[in-house]
PDB file of C-alpha atoms and ligand atoms in Angstrom:
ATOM      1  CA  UNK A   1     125.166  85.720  94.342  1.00  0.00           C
ATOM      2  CA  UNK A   2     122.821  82.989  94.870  1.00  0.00           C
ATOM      3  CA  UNK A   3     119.353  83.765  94.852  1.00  0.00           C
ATOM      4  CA  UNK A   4     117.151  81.737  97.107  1.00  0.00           C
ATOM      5  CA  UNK A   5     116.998  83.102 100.232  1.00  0.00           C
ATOM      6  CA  UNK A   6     118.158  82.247 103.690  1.00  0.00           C
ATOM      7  CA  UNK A   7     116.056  82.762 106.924  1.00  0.00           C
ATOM      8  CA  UNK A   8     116.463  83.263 110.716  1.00  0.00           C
ATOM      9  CA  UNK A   9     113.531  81.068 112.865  1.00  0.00           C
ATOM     10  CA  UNK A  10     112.068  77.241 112.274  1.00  0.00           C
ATOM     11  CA  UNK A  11     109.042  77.123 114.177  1.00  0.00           C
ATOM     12  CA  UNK A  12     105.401  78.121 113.631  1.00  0.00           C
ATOM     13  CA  UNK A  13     105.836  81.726 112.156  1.00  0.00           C
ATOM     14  CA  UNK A  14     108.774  80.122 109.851  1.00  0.00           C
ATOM     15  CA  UNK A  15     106.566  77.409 108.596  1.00  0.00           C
ATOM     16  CA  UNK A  16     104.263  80.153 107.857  1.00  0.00           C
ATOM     17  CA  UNK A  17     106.182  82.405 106.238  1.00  0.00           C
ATOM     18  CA  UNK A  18     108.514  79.583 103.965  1.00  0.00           C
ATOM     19  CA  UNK A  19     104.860  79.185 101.887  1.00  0.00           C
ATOM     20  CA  UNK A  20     104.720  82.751 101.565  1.00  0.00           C
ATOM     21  CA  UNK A  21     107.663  82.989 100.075  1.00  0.00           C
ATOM     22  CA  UNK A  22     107.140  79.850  97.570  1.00  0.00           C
ATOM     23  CA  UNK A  23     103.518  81.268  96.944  1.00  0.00           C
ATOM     24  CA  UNK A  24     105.335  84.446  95.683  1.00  0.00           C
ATOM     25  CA  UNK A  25     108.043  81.845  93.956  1.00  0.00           C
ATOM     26  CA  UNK A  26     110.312  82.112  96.111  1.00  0.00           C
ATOM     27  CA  UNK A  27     112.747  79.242  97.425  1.00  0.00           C
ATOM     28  CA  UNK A  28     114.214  79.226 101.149  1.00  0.00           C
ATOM     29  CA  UNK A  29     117.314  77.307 100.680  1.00  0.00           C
ATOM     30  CA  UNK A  30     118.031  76.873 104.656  1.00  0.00           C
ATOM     31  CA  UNK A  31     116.447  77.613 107.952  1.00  0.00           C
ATOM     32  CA  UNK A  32     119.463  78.799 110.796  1.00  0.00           C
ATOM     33  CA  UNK A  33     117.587  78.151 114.516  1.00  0.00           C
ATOM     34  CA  UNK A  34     118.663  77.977 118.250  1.00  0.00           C
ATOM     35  CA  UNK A  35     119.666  74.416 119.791  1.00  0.00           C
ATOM     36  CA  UNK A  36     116.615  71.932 119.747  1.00  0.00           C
ATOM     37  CA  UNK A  37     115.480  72.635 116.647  1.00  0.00           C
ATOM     38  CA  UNK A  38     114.106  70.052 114.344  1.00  0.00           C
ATOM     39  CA  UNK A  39     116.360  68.451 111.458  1.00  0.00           C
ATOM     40  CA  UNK A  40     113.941  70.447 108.959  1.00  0.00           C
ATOM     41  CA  UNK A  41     111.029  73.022 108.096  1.00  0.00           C
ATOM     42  CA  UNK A  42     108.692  72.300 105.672  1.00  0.00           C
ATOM     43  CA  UNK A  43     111.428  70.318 103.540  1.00  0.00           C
ATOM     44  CA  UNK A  44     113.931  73.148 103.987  1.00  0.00           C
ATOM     45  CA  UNK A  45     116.884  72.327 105.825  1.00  0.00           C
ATOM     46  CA  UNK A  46     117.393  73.285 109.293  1.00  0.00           C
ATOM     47  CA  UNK A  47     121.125  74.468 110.635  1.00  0.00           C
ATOM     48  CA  UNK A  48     121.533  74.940 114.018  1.00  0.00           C
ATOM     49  CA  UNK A  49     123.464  78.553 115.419  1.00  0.00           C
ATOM     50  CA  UNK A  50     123.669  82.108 114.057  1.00  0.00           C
ATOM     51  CA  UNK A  51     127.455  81.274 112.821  1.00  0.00           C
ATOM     52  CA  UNK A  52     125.306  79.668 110.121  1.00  0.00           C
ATOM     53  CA  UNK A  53     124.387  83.505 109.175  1.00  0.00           C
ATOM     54  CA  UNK A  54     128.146  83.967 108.639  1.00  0.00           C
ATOM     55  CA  UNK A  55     128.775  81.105 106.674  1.00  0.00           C
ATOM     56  CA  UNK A  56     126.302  81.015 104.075  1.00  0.00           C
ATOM     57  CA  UNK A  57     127.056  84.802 103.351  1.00  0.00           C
ATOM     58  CA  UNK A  58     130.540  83.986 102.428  1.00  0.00           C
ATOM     59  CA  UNK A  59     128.919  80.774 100.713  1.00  0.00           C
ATOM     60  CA  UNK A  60     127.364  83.721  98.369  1.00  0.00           C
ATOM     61  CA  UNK A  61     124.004  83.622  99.888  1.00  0.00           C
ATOM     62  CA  UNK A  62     122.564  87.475 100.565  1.00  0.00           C
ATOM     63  CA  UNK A  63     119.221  87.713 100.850  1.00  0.00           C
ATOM     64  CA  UNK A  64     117.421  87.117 104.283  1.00  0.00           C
ATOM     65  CA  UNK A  65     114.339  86.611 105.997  1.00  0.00           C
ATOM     66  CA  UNK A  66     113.473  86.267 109.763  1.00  0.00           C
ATOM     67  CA  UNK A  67     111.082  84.773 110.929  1.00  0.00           C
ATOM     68  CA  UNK A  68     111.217  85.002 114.648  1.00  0.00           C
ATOM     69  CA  UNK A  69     107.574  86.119 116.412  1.00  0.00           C
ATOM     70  CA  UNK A  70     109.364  87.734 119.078  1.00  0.00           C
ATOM     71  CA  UNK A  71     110.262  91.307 117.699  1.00  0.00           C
ATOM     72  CA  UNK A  72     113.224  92.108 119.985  1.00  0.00           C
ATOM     73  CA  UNK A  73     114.943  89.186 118.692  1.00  0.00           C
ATOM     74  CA  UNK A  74     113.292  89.774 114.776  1.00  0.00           C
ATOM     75  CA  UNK A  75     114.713  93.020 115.379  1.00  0.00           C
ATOM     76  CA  UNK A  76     118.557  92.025 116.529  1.00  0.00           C
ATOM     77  CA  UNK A  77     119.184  88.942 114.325  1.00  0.00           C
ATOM     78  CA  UNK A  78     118.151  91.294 111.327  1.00  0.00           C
ATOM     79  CA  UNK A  79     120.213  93.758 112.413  1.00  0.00           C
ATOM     80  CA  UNK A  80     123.319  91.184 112.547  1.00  0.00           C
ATOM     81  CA  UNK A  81     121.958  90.080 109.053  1.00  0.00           C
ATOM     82  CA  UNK A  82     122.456  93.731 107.848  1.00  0.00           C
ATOM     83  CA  UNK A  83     125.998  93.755 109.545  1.00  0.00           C
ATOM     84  CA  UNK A  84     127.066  90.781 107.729  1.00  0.00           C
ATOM     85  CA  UNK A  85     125.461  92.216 104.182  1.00  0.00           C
ATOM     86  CA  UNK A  86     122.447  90.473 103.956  1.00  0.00           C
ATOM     87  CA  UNK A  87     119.287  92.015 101.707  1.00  0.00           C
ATOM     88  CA  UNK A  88     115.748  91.993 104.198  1.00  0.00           C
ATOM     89  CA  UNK A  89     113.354  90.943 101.523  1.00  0.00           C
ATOM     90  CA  UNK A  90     109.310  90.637 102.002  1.00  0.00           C
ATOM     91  CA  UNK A  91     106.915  87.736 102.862  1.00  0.00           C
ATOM     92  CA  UNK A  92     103.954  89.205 101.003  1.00  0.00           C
ATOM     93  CA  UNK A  93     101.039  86.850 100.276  1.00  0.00           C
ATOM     94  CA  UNK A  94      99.452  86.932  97.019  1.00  0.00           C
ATOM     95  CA  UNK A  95      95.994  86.696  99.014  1.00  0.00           C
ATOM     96  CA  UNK A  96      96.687  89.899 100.729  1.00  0.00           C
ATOM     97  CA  UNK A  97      95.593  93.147  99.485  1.00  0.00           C
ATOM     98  CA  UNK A  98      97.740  95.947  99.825  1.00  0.00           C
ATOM     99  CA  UNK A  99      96.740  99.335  98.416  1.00  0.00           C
ATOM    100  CA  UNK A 100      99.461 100.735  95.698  1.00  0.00           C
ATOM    101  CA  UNK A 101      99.580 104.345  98.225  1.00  0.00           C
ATOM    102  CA  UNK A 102     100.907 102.026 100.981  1.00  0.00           C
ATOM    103  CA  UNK A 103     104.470 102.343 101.792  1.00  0.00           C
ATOM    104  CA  UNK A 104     105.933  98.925 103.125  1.00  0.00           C
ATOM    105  CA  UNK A 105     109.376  98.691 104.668  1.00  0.00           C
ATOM    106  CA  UNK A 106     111.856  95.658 104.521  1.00  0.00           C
ATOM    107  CA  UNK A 107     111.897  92.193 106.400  1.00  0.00           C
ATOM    108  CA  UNK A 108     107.708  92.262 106.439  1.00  0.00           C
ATOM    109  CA  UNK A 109     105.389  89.513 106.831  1.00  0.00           C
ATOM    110  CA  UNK A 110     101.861  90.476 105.365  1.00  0.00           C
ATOM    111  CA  UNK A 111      99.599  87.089 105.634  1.00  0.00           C
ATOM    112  CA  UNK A 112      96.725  86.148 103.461  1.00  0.00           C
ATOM    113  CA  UNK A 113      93.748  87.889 104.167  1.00  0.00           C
ATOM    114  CA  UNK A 114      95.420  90.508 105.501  1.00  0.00           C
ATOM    115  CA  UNK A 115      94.695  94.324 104.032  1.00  0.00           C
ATOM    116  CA  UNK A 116      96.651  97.300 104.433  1.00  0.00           C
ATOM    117  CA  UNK A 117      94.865 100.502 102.923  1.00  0.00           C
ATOM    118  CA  UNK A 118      95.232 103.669 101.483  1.00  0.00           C
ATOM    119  CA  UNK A 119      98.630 105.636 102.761  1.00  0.00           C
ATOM    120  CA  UNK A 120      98.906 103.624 105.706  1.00  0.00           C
ATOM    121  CA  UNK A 121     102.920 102.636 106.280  1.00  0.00           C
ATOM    122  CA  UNK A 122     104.421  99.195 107.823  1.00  0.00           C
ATOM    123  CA  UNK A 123     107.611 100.142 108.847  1.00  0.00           C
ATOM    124  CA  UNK A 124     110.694  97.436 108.883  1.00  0.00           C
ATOM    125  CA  UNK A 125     109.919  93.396 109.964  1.00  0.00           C
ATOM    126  CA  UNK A 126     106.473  94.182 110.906  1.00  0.00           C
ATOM    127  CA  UNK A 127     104.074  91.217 111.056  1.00  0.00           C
ATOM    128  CA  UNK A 128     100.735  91.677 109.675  1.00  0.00           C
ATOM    129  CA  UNK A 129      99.198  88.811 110.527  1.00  0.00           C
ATOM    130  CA  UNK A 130      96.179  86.771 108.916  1.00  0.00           C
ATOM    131  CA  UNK A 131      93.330  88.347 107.946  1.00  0.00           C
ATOM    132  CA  UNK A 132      94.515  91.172 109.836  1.00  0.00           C
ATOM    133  CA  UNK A 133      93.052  94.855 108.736  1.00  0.00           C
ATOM    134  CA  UNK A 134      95.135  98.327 108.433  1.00  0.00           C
ATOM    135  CA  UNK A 135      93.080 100.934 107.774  1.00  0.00           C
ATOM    136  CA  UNK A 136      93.795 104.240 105.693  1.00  0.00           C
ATOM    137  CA  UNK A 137      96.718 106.320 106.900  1.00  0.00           C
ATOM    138  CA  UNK A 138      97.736 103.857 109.721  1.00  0.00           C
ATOM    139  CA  UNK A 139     101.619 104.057 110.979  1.00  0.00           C
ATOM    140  CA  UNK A 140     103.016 100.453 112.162  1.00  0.00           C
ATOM    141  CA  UNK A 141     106.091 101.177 113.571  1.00  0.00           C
ATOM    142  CA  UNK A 142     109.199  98.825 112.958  1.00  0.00           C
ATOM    143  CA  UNK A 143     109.333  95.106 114.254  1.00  0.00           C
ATOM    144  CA  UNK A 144     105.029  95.581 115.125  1.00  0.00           C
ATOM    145  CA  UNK A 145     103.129  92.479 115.137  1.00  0.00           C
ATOM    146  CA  UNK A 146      99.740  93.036 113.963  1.00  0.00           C
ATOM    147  CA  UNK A 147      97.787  89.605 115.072  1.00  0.00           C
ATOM    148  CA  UNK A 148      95.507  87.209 113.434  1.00  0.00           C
ATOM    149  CA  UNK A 149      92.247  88.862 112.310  1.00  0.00           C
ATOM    150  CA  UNK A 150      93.167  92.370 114.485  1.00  0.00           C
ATOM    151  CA  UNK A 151      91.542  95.451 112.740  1.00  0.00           C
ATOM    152  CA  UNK A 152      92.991  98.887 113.310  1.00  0.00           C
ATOM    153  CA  UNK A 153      90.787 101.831 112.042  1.00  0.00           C
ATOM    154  CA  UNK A 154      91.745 104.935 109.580  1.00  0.00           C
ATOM    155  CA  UNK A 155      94.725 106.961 111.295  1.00  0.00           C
ATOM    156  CA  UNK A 156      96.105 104.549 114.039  1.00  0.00           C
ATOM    157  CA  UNK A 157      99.425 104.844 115.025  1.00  0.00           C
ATOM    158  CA  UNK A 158     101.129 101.517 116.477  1.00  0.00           C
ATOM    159  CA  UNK A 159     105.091 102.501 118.322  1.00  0.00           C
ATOM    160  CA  UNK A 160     107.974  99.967 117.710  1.00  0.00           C
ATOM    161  CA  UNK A 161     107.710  96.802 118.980  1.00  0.00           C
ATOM    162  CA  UNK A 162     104.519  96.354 120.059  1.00  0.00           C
ATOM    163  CA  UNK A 163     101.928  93.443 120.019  1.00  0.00           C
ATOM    164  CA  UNK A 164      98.107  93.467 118.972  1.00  0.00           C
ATOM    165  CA  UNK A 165      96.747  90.507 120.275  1.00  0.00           C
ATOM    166  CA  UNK A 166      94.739  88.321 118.170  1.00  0.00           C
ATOM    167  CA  UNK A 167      91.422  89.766 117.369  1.00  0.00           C
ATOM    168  CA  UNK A 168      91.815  92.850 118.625  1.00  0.00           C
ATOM    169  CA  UNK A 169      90.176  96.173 117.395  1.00  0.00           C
ATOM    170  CA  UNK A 170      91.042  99.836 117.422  1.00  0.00           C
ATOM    171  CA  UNK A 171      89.441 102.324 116.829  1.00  0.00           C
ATOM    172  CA  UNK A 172      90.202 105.787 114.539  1.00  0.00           C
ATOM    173  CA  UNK A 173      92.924 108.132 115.445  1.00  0.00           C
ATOM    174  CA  UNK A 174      94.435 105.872 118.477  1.00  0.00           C
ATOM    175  CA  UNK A 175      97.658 106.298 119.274  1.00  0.00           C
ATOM    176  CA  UNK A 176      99.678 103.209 120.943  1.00  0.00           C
ATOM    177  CA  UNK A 177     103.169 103.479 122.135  1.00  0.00           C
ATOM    178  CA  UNK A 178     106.066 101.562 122.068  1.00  0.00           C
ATOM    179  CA  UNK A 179     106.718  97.780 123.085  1.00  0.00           C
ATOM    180  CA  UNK A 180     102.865  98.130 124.470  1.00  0.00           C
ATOM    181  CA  UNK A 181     100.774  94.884 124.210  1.00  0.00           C
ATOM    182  CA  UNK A 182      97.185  94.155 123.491  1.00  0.00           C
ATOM    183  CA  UNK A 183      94.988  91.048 124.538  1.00  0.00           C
ATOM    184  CA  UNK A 184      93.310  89.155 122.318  1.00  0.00           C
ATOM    185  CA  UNK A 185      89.821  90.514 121.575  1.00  0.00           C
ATOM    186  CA  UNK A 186      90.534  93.608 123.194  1.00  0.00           C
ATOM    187  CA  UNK A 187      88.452  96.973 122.425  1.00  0.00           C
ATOM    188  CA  UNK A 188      90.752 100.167 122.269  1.00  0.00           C
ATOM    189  CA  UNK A 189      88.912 103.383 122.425  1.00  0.00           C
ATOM    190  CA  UNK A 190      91.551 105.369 124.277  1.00  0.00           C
ATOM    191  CA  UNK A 191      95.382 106.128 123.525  1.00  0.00           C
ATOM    192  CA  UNK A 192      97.954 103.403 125.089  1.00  0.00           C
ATOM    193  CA  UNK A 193     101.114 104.256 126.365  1.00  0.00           C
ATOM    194  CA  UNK A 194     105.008 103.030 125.906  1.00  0.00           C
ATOM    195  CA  UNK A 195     105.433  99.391 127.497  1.00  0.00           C
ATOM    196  CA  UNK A 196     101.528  99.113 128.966  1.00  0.00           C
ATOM    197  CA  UNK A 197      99.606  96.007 128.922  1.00  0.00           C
ATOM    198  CA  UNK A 198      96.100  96.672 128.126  1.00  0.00           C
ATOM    199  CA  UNK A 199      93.057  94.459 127.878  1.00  0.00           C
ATOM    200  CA  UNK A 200      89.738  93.686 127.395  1.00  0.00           C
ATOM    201  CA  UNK A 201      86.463  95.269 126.194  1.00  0.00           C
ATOM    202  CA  UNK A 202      86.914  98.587 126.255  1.00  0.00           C
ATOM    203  CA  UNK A 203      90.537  98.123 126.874  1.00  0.00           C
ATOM    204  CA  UNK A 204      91.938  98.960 130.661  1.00  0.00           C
ATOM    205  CA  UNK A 205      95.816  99.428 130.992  1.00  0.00           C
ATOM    206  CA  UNK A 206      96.752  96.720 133.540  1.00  0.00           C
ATOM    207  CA  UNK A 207      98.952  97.886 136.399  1.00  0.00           C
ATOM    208  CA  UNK A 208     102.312  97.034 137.331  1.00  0.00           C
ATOM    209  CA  UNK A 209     102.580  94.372 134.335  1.00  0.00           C
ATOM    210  CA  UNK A 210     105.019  93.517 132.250  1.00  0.00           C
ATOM    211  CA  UNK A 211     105.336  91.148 129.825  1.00  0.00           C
ATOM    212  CA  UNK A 212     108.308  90.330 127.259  1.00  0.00           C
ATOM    213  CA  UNK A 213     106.910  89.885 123.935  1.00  0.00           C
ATOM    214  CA  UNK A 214     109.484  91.300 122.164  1.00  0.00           C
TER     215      UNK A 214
HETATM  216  C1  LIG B   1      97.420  90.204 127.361  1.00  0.00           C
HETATM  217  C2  LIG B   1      98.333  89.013 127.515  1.00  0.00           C
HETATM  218  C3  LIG B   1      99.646  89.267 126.793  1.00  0.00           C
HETATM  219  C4  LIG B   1      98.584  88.846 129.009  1.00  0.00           C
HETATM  220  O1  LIG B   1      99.339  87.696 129.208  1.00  0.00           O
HETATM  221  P1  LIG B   1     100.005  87.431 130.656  1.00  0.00           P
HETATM  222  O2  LIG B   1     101.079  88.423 130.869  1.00  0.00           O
HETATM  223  O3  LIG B   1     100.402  85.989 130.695  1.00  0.00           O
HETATM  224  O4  LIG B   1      98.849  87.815 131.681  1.00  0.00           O
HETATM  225  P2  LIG B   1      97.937  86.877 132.597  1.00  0.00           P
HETATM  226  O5  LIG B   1      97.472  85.675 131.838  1.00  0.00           O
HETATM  227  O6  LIG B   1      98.665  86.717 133.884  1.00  0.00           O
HETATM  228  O7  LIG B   1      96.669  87.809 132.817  1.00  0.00           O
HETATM  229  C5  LIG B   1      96.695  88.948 133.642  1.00  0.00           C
HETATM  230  C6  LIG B   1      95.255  89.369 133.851  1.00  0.00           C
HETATM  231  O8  LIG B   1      94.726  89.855 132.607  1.00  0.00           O
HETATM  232  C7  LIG B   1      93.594  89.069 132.197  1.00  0.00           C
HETATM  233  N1  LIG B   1      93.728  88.881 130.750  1.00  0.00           N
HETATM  234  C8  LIG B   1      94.808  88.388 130.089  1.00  0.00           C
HETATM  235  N2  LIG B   1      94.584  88.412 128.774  1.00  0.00           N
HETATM  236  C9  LIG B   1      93.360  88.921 128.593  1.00  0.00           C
HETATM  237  C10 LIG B   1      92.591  89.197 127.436  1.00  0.00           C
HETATM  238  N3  LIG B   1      93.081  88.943 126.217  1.00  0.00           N
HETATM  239  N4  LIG B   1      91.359  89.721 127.591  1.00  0.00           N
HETATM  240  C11 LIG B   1      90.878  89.988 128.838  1.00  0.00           C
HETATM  241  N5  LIG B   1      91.565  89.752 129.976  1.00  0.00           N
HETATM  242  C12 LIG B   1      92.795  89.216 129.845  1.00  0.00           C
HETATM  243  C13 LIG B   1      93.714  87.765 132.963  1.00  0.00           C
HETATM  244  O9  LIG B   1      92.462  87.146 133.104  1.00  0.00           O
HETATM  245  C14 LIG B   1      94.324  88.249 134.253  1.00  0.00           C
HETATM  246  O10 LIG B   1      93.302  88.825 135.039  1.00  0.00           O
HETATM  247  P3  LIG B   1      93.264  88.614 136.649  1.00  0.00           P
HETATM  248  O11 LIG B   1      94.530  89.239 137.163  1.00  0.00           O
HETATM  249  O12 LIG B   1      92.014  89.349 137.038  1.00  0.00           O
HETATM  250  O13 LIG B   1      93.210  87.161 136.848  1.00  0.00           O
HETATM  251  C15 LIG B   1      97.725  87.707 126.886  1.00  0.00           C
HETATM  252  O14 LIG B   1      96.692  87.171 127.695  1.00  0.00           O
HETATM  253  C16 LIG B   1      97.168  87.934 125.481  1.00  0.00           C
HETATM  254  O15 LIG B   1      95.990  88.291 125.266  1.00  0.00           O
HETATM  255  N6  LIG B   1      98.044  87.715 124.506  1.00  0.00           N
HETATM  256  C17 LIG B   1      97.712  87.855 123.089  1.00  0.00           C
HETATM  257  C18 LIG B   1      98.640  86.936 122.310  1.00  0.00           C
HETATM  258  C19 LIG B   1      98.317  86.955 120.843  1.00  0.00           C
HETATM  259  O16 LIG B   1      97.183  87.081 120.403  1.00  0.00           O
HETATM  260  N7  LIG B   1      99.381  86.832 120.040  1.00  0.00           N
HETATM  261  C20 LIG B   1      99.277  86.747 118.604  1.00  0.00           C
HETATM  262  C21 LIG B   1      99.884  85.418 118.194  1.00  0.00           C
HETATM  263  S1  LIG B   1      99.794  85.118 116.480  1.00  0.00           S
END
């Protein structure tokens, strides 16, 4: 088994997430991305399709990351990784600070800056972006994305799927559902249900709105 790793995605997040990887020593031997893609990432080697994913399993290659911000799509093309045998492994940075009573899943992204804190779990290919804060006892379901510089308070409880906006704050004991979004720089200081949009300071549900974030 070879073991530099392959992943899913070639843009911004990818870019991101291939000098995580090296920081932690790490090498990403090729990037697999949709039609339009550039020729490389970073100096890794870009190969257009997910037939790639395929090939460089049987080419002895079996451990995988995806970087795709969209967490339907995170969520599917890992899932097709785990079909064809691939190993999720982490994107940890060495900046971030993770307490030892955390529990992290498989397929994560923690940026630097970011902290996750005591007993708090990040479920499967959850994104905790930079400088982003997880307070004590937090639950981040699977495929979250946790934005730049977002700060959830002791005891928050984030569904599958869903997006905090950049910025964003929460305060203790909220619960938000799954696939729900937050704006950027939004307040919440009341629970947020499955598939809502909420935004703003404190944070208002908006109605009949729906976007696809993944
Ligand atoms: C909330 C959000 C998803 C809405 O995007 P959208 O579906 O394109 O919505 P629109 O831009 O049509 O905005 C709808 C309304 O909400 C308001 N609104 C949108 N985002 C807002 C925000 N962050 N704070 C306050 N109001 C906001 C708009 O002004 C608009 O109000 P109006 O109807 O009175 O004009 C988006 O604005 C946002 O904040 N995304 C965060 C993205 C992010 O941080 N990602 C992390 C990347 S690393």
């Amino acid at each position: 088994m070879r073991r530099e790793i392959v992943m899913v995605g070639a843009g911004g997040h990818a870019k991101v997430c291939i000098e995580l990887l090296r920081a932690m020593g790490e090498t990403v031997a090729f990037c697999i991305a949709g039609a339009n893609a550039t020729e490389s990432c970073l100096g890794v080697p870009v190969r257009v399709g997910d037939d790639h994913l395929a090939d460089l399993r049987e080419a002895g290659y079996n451990r995988l990351f995806v970087a795709i911000g969209d967490g339907r799509l995170r969520d599917r093309l890992a899932g097709l990784g785990n079909t064809l045998g691939y190993e999720l492994v982490n994107a940890v940075s060495p900046n971030a600070v993770i307490s030892p009573s955390a529990v992290v899943g498989a397929g994560v992204a923690i940026m630097a800056g970011a902290v996750v804190n005591a007993d708090s779990v990040i479920a499967d290919l959850a994104i905790i972006n930079t400088g982003a804060v997880v307070d004590h006892d937090c639950r981040i379901g699977r495929a979250v994305h946790i934005g730049p510089q977002s700060a959830l308070a002791g005891n928050v409880s984030v569904g599958d799927g869903s997006l905090l906006g950049i910025g964003c704050k929460v305060i203790p004991e909220i619960v938000i559902g799954e696939y729900a979004v937050i704006g950027a720089g939004a307040v919440v200081i009341s629970d947020i249900g499955d598939r809502a949009t909420a935004v703003g300071v404190p944070a208002r549900v908006l109605t009949m709105h729906r976007v696809d974030h993944g």
